[in-house]
Amino acid sequence: ERAYDKDAFKQLISEEEIKDKVKELGEQISQDYQGQEVIAVGVLKGSFVFAADLLRQLSIPNEIDFLAVSSYGASTKSSGIIRILKDLDTSIENKHVLIVEDIVDTGLTLNYLLETLSTRKPASLKICTLLDKPDRREVDLTPDYIGFQIPDLFVVGYGLDYAEYYRDWPAIYVLPEEDE
Ligand code: PRP
Ligand code: MN
Ligand code: MG
């Protein structure tokens, strides 16, 4: 049985701070893609909350599709082995693709996705991540849009899980260390 008591967790980013940041990102993206259409590619499962909120802050025509990738399983450490569990439904050829992620940690997931998706000849390919943990990077990768840079802490909530739990929490919390 896992503790589902928020009081045992330290809050890192509040609901309000997330809301303001998502609005800011949506405005910036809408400005940068002005006169164009964008296809947002959410990386399941972690990005589903952020993708839903971000899309509603865009003022440009947009589509959404999802990819499911997994590398962490039930661990707090990346296995380094990325698997596509579900591919896109649609072609991205000649489309402006914006990958939407909840967090960039080692960068291995996105590095793999950039390689894979770029072979499909998109008109452009960019990354928007809510959270960035630059200290943990194992490959040279800089997201185009970053919500918050955070220190090397295992965080949950707002789509981010530990062993599939806590994705539903509306703010971002630090997983207590004894649980790792
Ligand atoms: C997490 C997170 C990112 C990825 C980042 O996904 O949502 O997709 O890890 O880590 P990296 O930069 O070290 O590759 P996870 O594999 O846990 O799957 P999930 O989204 O279904 O939770
Ligand atoms: Mn993920
Ligand atoms: Mg995960």
CSV table of N, CA, C and O in Angstrom, one decimal, residues 46-170:
chain,number,residue,atom,x,y,z
A,46,GLY,N,3.3,10.4,-19.4
A,46,GLY,CA,3.6,11.5,-18.6
A,46,GLY,C,3.1,12.9,-19.0
A,46,GLY,O,2.7,13.7,-18.2
A,47,SER,N,3.0,13.1,-20.4
A,47,SER,CA,2.7,14.4,-20.9
A,47,SER,C,1.2,14.7,-21.0
A,47,SER,O,0.8,15.8,-21.4
A,48,PHE,N,0.4,13.7,-20.7
A,48,PHE,CA,-1.1,13.9,-21.0
A,48,PHE,C,-1.7,15.1,-20.3
A,48,PHE,O,-2.6,15.7,-20.9
A,49,VAL,N,-1.3,15.4,-19.1
A,49,VAL,CA,-1.9,16.5,-18.4
A,49,VAL,C,-1.4,17.8,-19.0
A,49,VAL,O,-2.2,18.7,-19.3
A,50,PHE,N,-0.1,17.9,-19.1
A,50,PHE,CA,0.5,19.1,-19.7
A,50,PHE,C,0.0,19.4,-21.1
A,50,PHE,O,-0.3,20.5,-21.5
A,51,ALA,N,-0.1,18.3,-21.9
A,51,ALA,CA,-0.5,18.5,-23.3
A,51,ALA,C,-1.9,19.0,-23.4
A,51,ALA,O,-2.2,19.9,-24.2
A,52,ALA,N,-2.8,18.5,-22.5
A,52,ALA,CA,-4.2,19.0,-22.5
A,52,ALA,C,-4.3,20.5,-22.1
A,52,ALA,O,-5.0,21.2,-22.7
A,53,ASP,N,-3.5,20.9,-21.2
A,53,ASP,CA,-3.5,22.3,-20.7
A,53,ASP,C,-2.8,23.2,-21.7
A,53,ASP,O,-3.3,24.3,-22.0
A,54,LEU,N,-1.7,22.7,-22.3
A,54,LEU,CA,-1.0,23.6,-23.2
A,54,LEU,C,-1.8,23.8,-24.5
A,54,LEU,O,-1.8,25.0,-25.0
A,55,LEU,N,-2.4,22.8,-25.0
A,55,LEU,CA,-3.2,23.0,-26.2
A,55,LEU,C,-4.3,24.0,-26.1
A,55,LEU,O,-4.6,24.8,-27.0
A,56,ARG,N,-4.8,24.1,-24.9
A,56,ARG,CA,-5.9,25.1,-24.7
A,56,ARG,C,-5.4,26.5,-24.5
A,56,ARG,O,-6.2,27.4,-24.3
A,57,GLN,N,-4.1,26.6,-24.5
A,57,GLN,CA,-3.5,28.0,-24.4
A,57,GLN,C,-2.9,28.4,-25.8
A,57,GLN,O,-2.2,29.4,-25.9
A,58,LEU,N,-3.1,27.6,-26.8
A,58,LEU,CA,-2.6,27.9,-28.2
A,58,LEU,C,-3.7,28.7,-28.9
A,58,LEU,O,-4.9,28.4,-28.8
A,59,SER,N,-3.3,29.7,-29.7
A,59,SER,CA,-4.2,30.4,-30.5
A,59,SER,C,-4.0,30.2,-32.0
A,59,SER,O,-4.4,30.9,-32.9
A,60,ILE,N,-3.2,29.1,-32.3
A,60,ILE,CA,-3.0,28.7,-33.7
A,60,ILE,C,-3.7,27.4,-34.0
A,60,ILE,O,-3.9,26.6,-33.0
A,61,PRO,N,-4.0,27.1,-35.2
A,61,PRO,CA,-4.7,25.8,-35.5
A,61,PRO,C,-3.8,24.6,-35.1
A,61,PRO,O,-2.6,24.7,-35.4
A,62,ASN,N,-4.3,23.6,-34.5
A,62,ASN,CA,-3.5,22.5,-34.0
A,62,ASN,C,-4.2,21.2,-34.0
A,62,ASN,O,-5.4,21.1,-34.0
A,63,GLU,N,-3.3,20.2,-34.1
A,63,GLU,CA,-3.8,18.8,-34.0
A,63,GLU,C,-3.0,18.2,-32.8
A,63,GLU,O,-1.9,18.6,-32.5
A,64,ILE,N,-3.5,17.1,-32.3
A,64,ILE,CA,-2.8,16.4,-31.3
A,64,ILE,C,-2.7,14.9,-31.7
A,64,ILE,O,-3.7,14.3,-32.2
A,65,ASP,N,-1.6,14.3,-31.5
A,65,ASP,CA,-1.4,12.9,-31.6
A,65,ASP,C,-0.5,12.4,-30.4
A,65,ASP,O,0.1,13.3,-29.8
A,66,PHE,N,-0.5,11.2,-30.2
A,66,PHE,CA,0.3,10.7,-29.1
A,66,PHE,C,1.2,9.5,-29.4
A,66,PHE,O,0.8,8.7,-30.3
A,67,LEU,N,2.3,9.4,-28.8
A,67,LEU,CA,3.2,8.3,-28.9
A,67,LEU,C,3.3,7.8,-27.4
A,67,LEU,O,3.3,8.6,-26.5
A,68,ALA,N,3.4,6.5,-27.3
A,68,ALA,CA,3.7,6.0,-25.9
A,68,ALA,C,5.1,5.4,-25.9
A,68,ALA,O,5.5,4.6,-26.8
A,69,VAL,N,5.9,5.8,-25.0
A,69,VAL,CA,7.3,5.4,-24.9
A,69,VAL,C,7.5,5.1,-23.4
A,69,VAL,O,6.9,5.7,-22.5
A,70,SER,N,8.3,4.1,-23.1
A,70,SER,CA,8.6,3.8,-21.8
A,70,SER,C,10.1,3.4,-21.6
A,70,SER,O,10.6,2.6,-22.4
A,71,SER,N,10.7,3.9,-20.6
A,71,SER,CA,12.1,3.5,-20.2
A,71,SER,C,12.2,3.3,-18.8
A,71,SER,O,13.1,2.6,-18.3
A,72,TYR,N,11.4,3.9,-17.9
A,72,TYR,CA,11.6,3.9,-16.5
A,72,TYR,C,10.9,2.7,-15.8
A,72,TYR,O,11.4,2.2,-14.8
A,73,GLY,N,9.8,2.2,-16.4
A,73,GLY,CA,9.1,1.1,-15.7
A,73,GLY,C,8.7,1.5,-14.3
A,73,GLY,O,8.3,2.7,-14.1
A,74,ALA,N,9.0,0.7,-13.3
A,74,ALA,CA,8.6,1.0,-11.9
A,74,ALA,C,9.8,1.5,-11.1
A,74,ALA,O,9.8,1.5,-9.9
A,75,SER,N,10.8,1.9,-11.8
A,75,SER,CA,12.0,2.4,-11.1
A,75,SER,C,12.1,3.9,-11.2
A,75,SER,O,11.5,4.6,-12.0
A,76,THR,N,13.0,4.5,-10.4
A,76,THR,CA,13.3,5.9,-10.5
A,76,THR,C,14.4,6.2,-11.4
A,76,THR,O,14.8,7.3,-11.7
A,77,LYS,N,15.1,5.1,-11.9
A,77,LYS,CA,16.2,5.3,-12.8
A,77,LYS,C,15.9,4.9,-14.2
A,77,LYS,O,15.2,3.8,-14.4
A,78,SER,N,16.4,5.6,-15.2
A,78,SER,CA,16.1,5.2,-16.5
A,78,SER,C,16.9,4.0,-16.9
A,78,SER,O,18.0,3.8,-16.5
A,79,SER,N,16.2,3.1,-17.6
A,79,SER,CA,16.9,1.8,-18.0
A,79,SER,C,17.8,2.1,-19.2
A,79,SER,O,18.7,1.3,-19.5
A,80,GLY,N,17.6,3.2,-19.9
A,80,GLY,CA,18.4,3.5,-21.0
A,80,GLY,C,17.9,2.9,-22.3
A,80,GLY,O,18.3,3.2,-23.4
A,81,ILE,N,17.0,1.9,-22.1
A,81,ILE,CA,16.4,1.2,-23.3
A,81,ILE,C,15.0,1.8,-23.5
A,81,ILE,O,14.1,1.7,-22.7
A,82,ILE,N,14.9,2.5,-24.7
A,82,ILE,CA,13.6,3.1,-25.0
A,82,ILE,C,12.8,2.2,-25.9
A,82,ILE,O,13.3,1.6,-26.9
A,83,ARG,N,11.5,2.1,-25.6
A,83,ARG,CA,10.6,1.3,-26.4
A,83,ARG,C,9.4,2.1,-26.8
A,83,ARG,O,8.9,2.8,-26.0
A,84,ILE,N,9.0,2.0,-28.1
A,84,ILE,CA,7.8,2.6,-28.5
A,84,ILE,C,6.7,1.6,-28.3
A,84,ILE,O,6.7,0.5,-28.8
A,85,LEU,N,5.8,2.0,-27.4
A,85,LEU,CA,4.7,1.1,-27.0
A,85,LEU,C,3.5,1.4,-27.9
A,85,LEU,O,2.6,0.5,-28.1
A,86,LYS,N,3.4,2.6,-28.4
A,86,LYS,CA,2.3,3.0,-29.3
A,86,LYS,C,2.8,4.1,-30.2
A,86,LYS,O,3.3,5.1,-29.8
A,87,ASP,N,2.7,3.9,-31.5
A,87,ASP,CA,3.2,4.9,-32.5
A,87,ASP,C,2.1,5.9,-32.8
A,87,ASP,O,1.0,5.8,-32.4
A,88,LEU,N,2.5,7.0,-33.6
A,88,LEU,CA,1.5,8.0,-34.0
A,88,LEU,C,0.5,7.3,-34.9
A,88,LEU,O,0.8,6.4,-35.6
A,89,ASP,N,-0.7,7.9,-34.9
A,89,ASP,CA,-1.8,7.4,-35.8
A,89,ASP,C,-1.6,8.0,-37.2
A,89,ASP,O,-2.1,7.5,-38.2
A,90,THR,N,-1.0,9.2,-37.2
A,90,THR,CA,-1.0,10.0,-38.5
A,90,THR,C,0.4,10.3,-39.0
A,90,THR,O,1.4,10.2,-38.2
A,91,SER,N,0.5,10.6,-40.3
A,91,SER,CA,1.8,11.0,-40.9
A,91,SER,C,2.2,12.4,-40.4
A,91,SER,O,1.3,13.3,-40.3
A,92,ILE,N,3.4,12.6,-40.2
A,92,ILE,CA,3.9,14.0,-39.8
A,92,ILE,C,4.7,14.6,-41.0
A,92,ILE,O,5.3,15.7,-40.8
A,93,GLU,N,4.7,14.0,-42.1
A,93,GLU,CA,5.4,14.5,-43.3
A,93,GLU,C,4.9,15.9,-43.6
A,93,GLU,O,3.7,16.1,-43.7
A,94,ASN,N,5.9,16.8,-43.8
A,94,ASN,CA,5.6,18.3,-44.1
A,94,ASN,C,4.8,19.0,-43.0
A,94,ASN,O,4.2,20.1,-43.3
A,95,LYS,N,4.7,18.4,-41.8
A,95,LYS,CA,4.0,19.1,-40.8
A,95,LYS,C,5.0,19.7,-39.7
A,95,LYS,O,6.1,19.2,-39.6
A,96,HIS,N,4.5,20.8,-39.1
A,96,HIS,CA,5.3,21.4,-38.0
A,96,HIS,C,5.0,20.6,-36.7
A,96,HIS,O,3.9,20.7,-36.2
A,97,VAL,N,6.0,19.9,-36.3
A,97,VAL,CA,5.8,18.9,-35.1
A,97,VAL,C,6.4,19.6,-33.9
A,97,VAL,O,7.5,20.0,-33.8
A,98,LEU,N,5.5,19.6,-32.8
A,98,LEU,CA,6.0,20.0,-31.5
A,98,LEU,C,5.8,18.9,-30.5
A,98,LEU,O,4.7,18.5,-30.2
A,99,ILE,N,7.0,18.3,-30.1
A,99,ILE,CA,6.9,17.2,-29.1
A,99,ILE,C,6.6,17.8,-27.8
A,99,ILE,O,7.3,18.8,-27.4
A,100,VAL,N,5.7,17.2,-27.1
A,100,VAL,CA,5.3,17.8,-25.8
A,100,VAL,C,5.7,16.7,-24.7
A,100,VAL,O,5.2,15.6,-24.7
A,101,GLU,N,6.5,17.1,-23.8
A,101,GLU,CA,7.0,16.2,-22.7
A,101,GLU,C,6.7,16.8,-21.4
A,101,GLU,O,6.7,18.1,-21.2
A,102,ASP,N,6.6,16.0,-20.4
A,102,ASP,CA,6.5,16.5,-19.0
A,102,ASP,C,7.8,16.8,-18.4
A,102,ASP,O,8.0,17.8,-17.7
A,103,ILE,N,8.8,16.0,-18.8
A,103,ILE,CA,10.2,16.2,-18.2
A,103,ILE,C,11.3,15.6,-19.1
A,103,ILE,O,11.1,14.6,-19.7
A,104,VAL,N,12.4,16.4,-19.1
A,104,VAL,CA,13.6,15.9,-19.8
A,104,VAL,C,14.6,15.7,-18.7
A,104,VAL,O,15.0,16.6,-18.0
A,105,ASP,N,15.1,14.4,-18.6
A,105,ASP,CA,16.0,14.0,-17.5
A,105,ASP,C,17.3,13.7,-18.2
A,105,ASP,O,18.1,14.6,-18.5
A,106,THR,N,17.6,12.4,-18.4
A,106,THR,CA,18.8,12.1,-19.1
A,106,THR,C,18.8,12.5,-20.6
A,106,THR,O,19.9,12.7,-21.2
A,107,GLY,N,17.6,12.7,-21.1
A,107,GLY,CA,17.5,13.1,-22.5
A,107,GLY,C,17.4,11.9,-23.5
A,107,GLY,O,17.2,12.1,-24.7
A,108,LEU,N,17.5,10.8,-22.9
A,108,LEU,CA,17.6,9.6,-23.8
A,108,LEU,C,16.2,9.3,-24.5
A,108,LEU,O,16.2,9.0,-25.7
A,109,THR,N,15.1,9.6,-23.9
A,109,THR,CA,13.8,9.4,-24.5
A,109,THR,C,13.7,10.3,-25.7
A,109,THR,O,13.3,9.9,-26.8
A,110,LEU,N,14.0,11.6,-25.5
A,110,LEU,CA,13.8,12.6,-26.5
A,110,LEU,C,14.8,12.4,-27.6
A,110,LEU,O,14.5,12.7,-28.8
A,111,ASN,N,16.0,12.0,-27.3
A,111,ASN,CA,17.1,11.8,-28.2
A,111,ASN,C,16.6,10.7,-29.2
A,111,ASN,O,16.7,10.9,-30.5
A,112,TYR,N,16.0,9.7,-28.7
A,112,TYR,CA,15.5,8.6,-29.5
A,112,TYR,C,14.4,9.1,-30.4
A,112,TYR,O,14.3,8.8,-31.6
A,113,LEU,N,13.5,9.8,-29.8
A,113,LEU,CA,12.3,10.3,-30.5
A,113,LEU,C,12.7,11.3,-31.6
A,113,LEU,O,12.1,11.3,-32.7
A,114,LEU,N,13.6,12.2,-31.3
A,114,LEU,CA,14.1,13.1,-32.4
A,114,LEU,C,14.7,12.4,-33.6
A,114,LEU,O,14.4,12.7,-34.7
A,115,GLU,N,15.5,11.4,-33.3
A,115,GLU,CA,16.1,10.5,-34.3
A,115,GLU,C,15.0,9.9,-35.2
A,115,GLU,O,15.0,9.9,-36.4
A,116,THR,N,14.1,9.2,-34.5
A,116,THR,CA,13.0,8.5,-35.2
A,116,THR,C,12.1,9.4,-36.0
A,116,THR,O,11.8,9.1,-37.1
A,117,LEU,N,11.6,10.5,-35.3
A,117,LEU,CA,10.6,11.3,-36.0
A,117,LEU,C,11.3,12.2,-37.1
A,117,LEU,O,10.6,12.5,-38.1
A,118,SER,N,12.5,12.5,-37.0
A,118,SER,CA,13.2,13.3,-38.1
A,118,SER,C,13.3,12.5,-39.4
A,118,SER,O,13.3,13.1,-40.5
A,119,THR,N,13.3,11.2,-39.3
A,119,THR,CA,13.3,10.4,-40.6
A,119,THR,C,12.0,10.4,-41.3
A,119,THR,O,11.9,10.1,-42.5
A,120,ARG,N,11.0,10.9,-40.7
A,120,ARG,CA,9.6,11.0,-41.3
A,120,ARG,C,9.4,12.3,-42.0
A,120,ARG,O,8.3,12.6,-42.4
A,121,LYS,N,10.4,13.1,-42.2
A,121,LYS,CA,10.4,14.3,-43.0
A,121,LYS,C,9.4,15.4,-42.5
A,121,LYS,O,8.6,15.9,-43.3
A,122,PRO,N,9.4,15.7,-41.2
A,122,PRO,CA,8.5,16.8,-40.8
A,122,PRO,C,9.0,18.2,-41.3
A,122,PRO,O,10.2,18.3,-41.6
A,123,ALA,N,8.1,19.1,-41.5
A,123,ALA,CA,8.6,20.5,-41.9
A,123,ALA,C,9.5,21.1,-40.9
A,123,ALA,O,10.4,21.8,-41.2
A,124,SER,N,9.2,20.8,-39.6
A,124,SER,CA,10.0,21.2,-38.5
A,124,SER,C,9.7,20.3,-37.3
A,124,SER,O,8.7,19.7,-37.2
A,125,LEU,N,10.7,20.3,-36.4
A,125,LEU,CA,10.6,19.4,-35.2
A,125,LEU,C,11.1,20.1,-34.0
A,125,LEU,O,12.3,20.4,-34.0
A,126,LYS,N,10.3,20.4,-33.1
A,126,LYS,CA,10.7,21.1,-31.8
A,126,LYS,C,10.2,20.4,-30.6
A,126,LYS,O,9.3,19.6,-30.7
A,127,ILE,N,10.8,20.8,-29.5
A,127,ILE,CA,10.4,20.2,-28.2
A,127,ILE,C,9.9,21.2,-27.2
A,127,ILE,O,10.6,22.2,-27.0
A,128,CYS,N,8.8,20.9,-26.6
A,128,CYS,CA,8.4,21.7,-25.4
A,128,CYS,C,8.3,20.8,-24.2
A,128,CYS,O,7.5,19.8,-24.3
A,129,THR,N,9.0,21.1,-23.2
A,129,THR,CA,8.9,20.3,-21.9
A,129,THR,C,8.5,21.2,-20.8
A,129,THR,O,8.9,22.4,-20.7
A,130,LEU,N,7.7,20.7,-19.9
A,130,LEU,CA,7.3,21.5,-18.7
A,130,LEU,C,8.5,21.6,-17.8
A,130,LEU,O,8.8,22.7,-17.3
A,131,LEU,N,9.2,20.5,-17.6
A,131,LEU,CA,10.3,20.4,-16.6
A,131,LEU,C,11.6,20.0,-17.3
A,131,LEU,O,11.5,19.2,-18.2
A,132,ASP,N,12.7,20.5,-16.8
A,132,ASP,CA,14.0,20.2,-17.4
A,132,ASP,C,14.9,20.0,-16.2
A,132,ASP,O,15.0,20.8,-15.3
A,133,LYS,N,15.6,18.9,-16.2
A,133,LYS,CA,16.6,18.5,-15.2
A,133,LYS,C,18.0,18.5,-15.9
A,133,LYS,O,18.5,17.4,-16.1
A,134,PRO,N,18.6,19.6,-16.1
A,134,PRO,CA,19.8,19.6,-16.9
A,134,PRO,C,21.0,18.9,-16.3
A,134,PRO,O,21.8,18.3,-17.0
A,135,ASP,N,21.0,18.8,-14.9
A,135,ASP,CA,22.1,18.1,-14.2
A,135,ASP,C,22.2,16.6,-14.6
A,135,ASP,O,23.3,16.0,-14.4
A,136,ARG,N,21.1,16.1,-15.0
A,136,ARG,CA,21.1,14.6,-15.3
A,136,ARG,C,21.3,14.2,-16.7
A,136,ARG,O,21.3,13.0,-17.1
A,137,ARG,N,21.6,15.2,-17.6
A,137,ARG,CA,21.6,14.9,-19.0
A,137,ARG,C,22.8,14.0,-19.4
A,137,ARG,O,23.9,14.2,-18.9
A,138,GLU,N,22.5,13.0,-20.2
A,138,GLU,CA,23.5,12.1,-20.7
A,138,GLU,C,23.8,12.3,-22.2
A,138,GLU,O,24.7,11.7,-22.7
A,139,VAL,N,22.9,13.0,-22.8
A,139,VAL,CA,23.1,13.3,-24.2
A,139,VAL,C,22.9,14.8,-24.4
A,139,VAL,O,22.3,15.4,-23.6
A,140,ASP,N,23.6,15.4,-25.4
A,140,ASP,CA,23.5,16.8,-25.6
A,140,ASP,C,22.2,17.2,-26.3
A,140,ASP,O,22.0,16.9,-27.5
A,141,LEU,N,21.3,17.7,-25.5
A,141,LEU,CA,19.9,18.0,-26.0
A,141,LEU,C,19.3,19.2,-25.2
A,141,LEU,O,19.3,19.2,-24.0
A,142,THR,N,18.9,20.2,-26.0
A,142,THR,CA,18.3,21.4,-25.3
A,142,THR,C,16.9,21.6,-25.9
A,142,THR,O,16.7,21.8,-27.1
A,143,PRO,N,15.9,21.4,-25.0
A,143,PRO,CA,14.5,21.6,-25.5
A,143,PRO,C,14.3,23.1,-26.0
A,143,PRO,O,14.9,24.0,-25.5
A,144,ASP,N,13.4,23.3,-27.0
A,144,ASP,CA,13.2,24.6,-27.5
A,144,ASP,C,12.4,25.5,-26.5
A,144,ASP,O,12.5,26.7,-26.4
A,145,TYR,N,11.4,24.8,-25.8
A,145,TYR,CA,10.6,25.5,-24.8
A,145,TYR,C,10.7,24.7,-23.5
A,145,TYR,O,10.5,23.5,-23.5
A,146,ILE,N,11.0,25.5,-22.5
A,146,ILE,CA,11.1,24.9,-21.1
A,146,ILE,C,10.3,25.7,-20.1
A,146,ILE,O,10.4,26.9,-20.0
A,147,GLY,N,9.5,24.9,-19.4
A,147,GLY,CA,8.7,25.6,-18.3
A,147,GLY,C,9.5,25.9,-17.1
A,147,GLY,O,9.7,27.1,-16.8
A,148,PHE,N,10.1,24.9,-16.5
A,148,PHE,CA,10.9,25.1,-15.3
A,148,PHE,C,12.1,24.2,-15.3
A,148,PHE,O,12.0,23.1,-15.7
A,149,GLN,N,13.3,24.8,-14.9
A,149,GLN,CA,14.5,24.0,-14.7
A,149,GLN,C,14.4,23.6,-13.2
A,149,GLN,O,14.2,24.4,-12.4
A,150,ILE,N,14.6,22.3,-13.0
A,150,ILE,CA,14.5,21.9,-11.6
A,150,ILE,C,15.8,21.1,-11.2
A,150,ILE,O,16.5,20.6,-12.1
A,151,PRO,N,16.1,21.1,-9.9
A,151,PRO,CA,17.3,20.3,-9.5
A,151,PRO,C,17.1,18.8,-9.6
A,151,PRO,O,16.0,18.4,-9.9
A,152,ASP,N,18.1,18.0,-9.3
A,152,ASP,CA,18.0,16.6,-9.4
A,152,ASP,C,17.2,15.9,-8.3
A,152,ASP,O,17.8,15.3,-7.4
A,153,LEU,N,15.9,16.0,-8.4
A,153,LEU,CA,15.0,15.4,-7.4
A,153,LEU,C,14.0,14.6,-8.2
A,153,LEU,O,13.7,15.0,-9.3
A,154,PHE,N,13.5,13.5,-7.6
A,154,PHE,CA,12.5,12.7,-8.3
A,154,PHE,C,11.1,13.4,-8.0
A,154,PHE,O,10.7,13.4,-6.9
A,155,VAL,N,10.5,13.9,-9.1
A,155,VAL,CA,9.2,14.6,-8.9
A,155,VAL,C,8.0,13.8,-9.4
A,155,VAL,O,8.1,13.1,-10.4
A,156,VAL,N,6.9,14.1,-8.8
A,156,VAL,CA,5.6,13.4,-9.2
A,156,VAL,C,4.5,14.5,-9.2
A,156,VAL,O,4.6,15.5,-8.7
A,157,GLY,N,3.4,14.1,-9.9
A,157,GLY,CA,2.2,14.9,-10.0
A,157,GLY,C,2.2,15.6,-11.4
A,157,GLY,O,3.1,15.6,-12.1
A,158,TYR,N,1.0,16.1,-11.7
A,158,TYR,CA,0.8,16.8,-13.0
A,158,TYR,C,1.2,15.9,-14.2
A,158,TYR,O,1.9,16.3,-15.1
A,159,GLY,N,0.9,14.6,-14.1
A,159,GLY,CA,1.2,13.7,-15.2
A,159,GLY,C,2.4,12.8,-14.8
A,159,GLY,O,2.5,11.7,-15.3
A,160,LEU,N,3.3,13.3,-14.0
A,160,LEU,CA,4.5,12.5,-13.6
A,160,LEU,C,4.2,11.5,-12.5
A,160,LEU,O,3.6,11.8,-11.5
A,161,ASP,N,4.8,10.3,-12.8
A,161,ASP,CA,4.4,9.2,-11.8
A,161,ASP,C,5.7,8.7,-11.1
A,161,ASP,O,6.8,8.9,-11.5
A,162,TYR,N,5.4,7.9,-10.0
A,162,TYR,CA,6.3,7.0,-9.5
A,162,TYR,C,5.6,5.7,-9.4
A,162,TYR,O,4.5,5.6,-8.8
A,163,ALA,N,6.0,4.7,-10.2
A,163,ALA,CA,5.4,3.4,-10.3
A,163,ALA,C,3.9,3.5,-10.6
A,163,ALA,O,3.0,2.8,-10.1
A,164,GLU,N,3.6,4.5,-11.5
A,164,GLU,CA,2.3,4.8,-12.1
A,164,GLU,C,1.4,5.6,-11.2
A,164,GLU,O,0.3,6.0,-11.6
A,165,TYR,N,1.8,5.8,-9.9
A,165,TYR,CA,0.9,6.6,-9.0
A,165,TYR,C,1.2,8.1,-9.2
A,165,TYR,O,2.3,8.5,-9.7
A,166,TYR,N,0.3,8.9,-8.6
A,166,TYR,CA,0.5,10.4,-8.4
A,166,TYR,C,0.3,11.2,-9.7
A,166,TYR,O,0.5,12.4,-9.7
A,167,ARG,N,0.0,10.6,-10.9
A,167,ARG,CA,-0.2,11.4,-12.1
A,167,ARG,C,-1.3,12.4,-11.9
A,167,ARG,O,-1.4,13.4,-12.6
A,168,ASP,N,-2.2,12.1,-11.1
A,168,ASP,CA,-3.5,12.9,-10.9
A,168,ASP,C,-3.3,14.1,-10.1
A,168,ASP,O,-4.1,15.0,-10.1
A,169,TRP,N,-2.2,14.2,-9.3
A,169,TRP,CA,-2.0,15.3,-8.4
A,169,TRP,C,-1.8,16.6,-9.2
A,169,TRP,O,-1.0,16.6,-10.1
A,170,PRO,N,-2.5,17.7,-8.9
A,170,PRO,CA,-2.5,18.9,-9.8
A,170,PRO,C,-1.3,19.7,-9.6
A,170,PRO,O,-1.0,20.6,-10.5
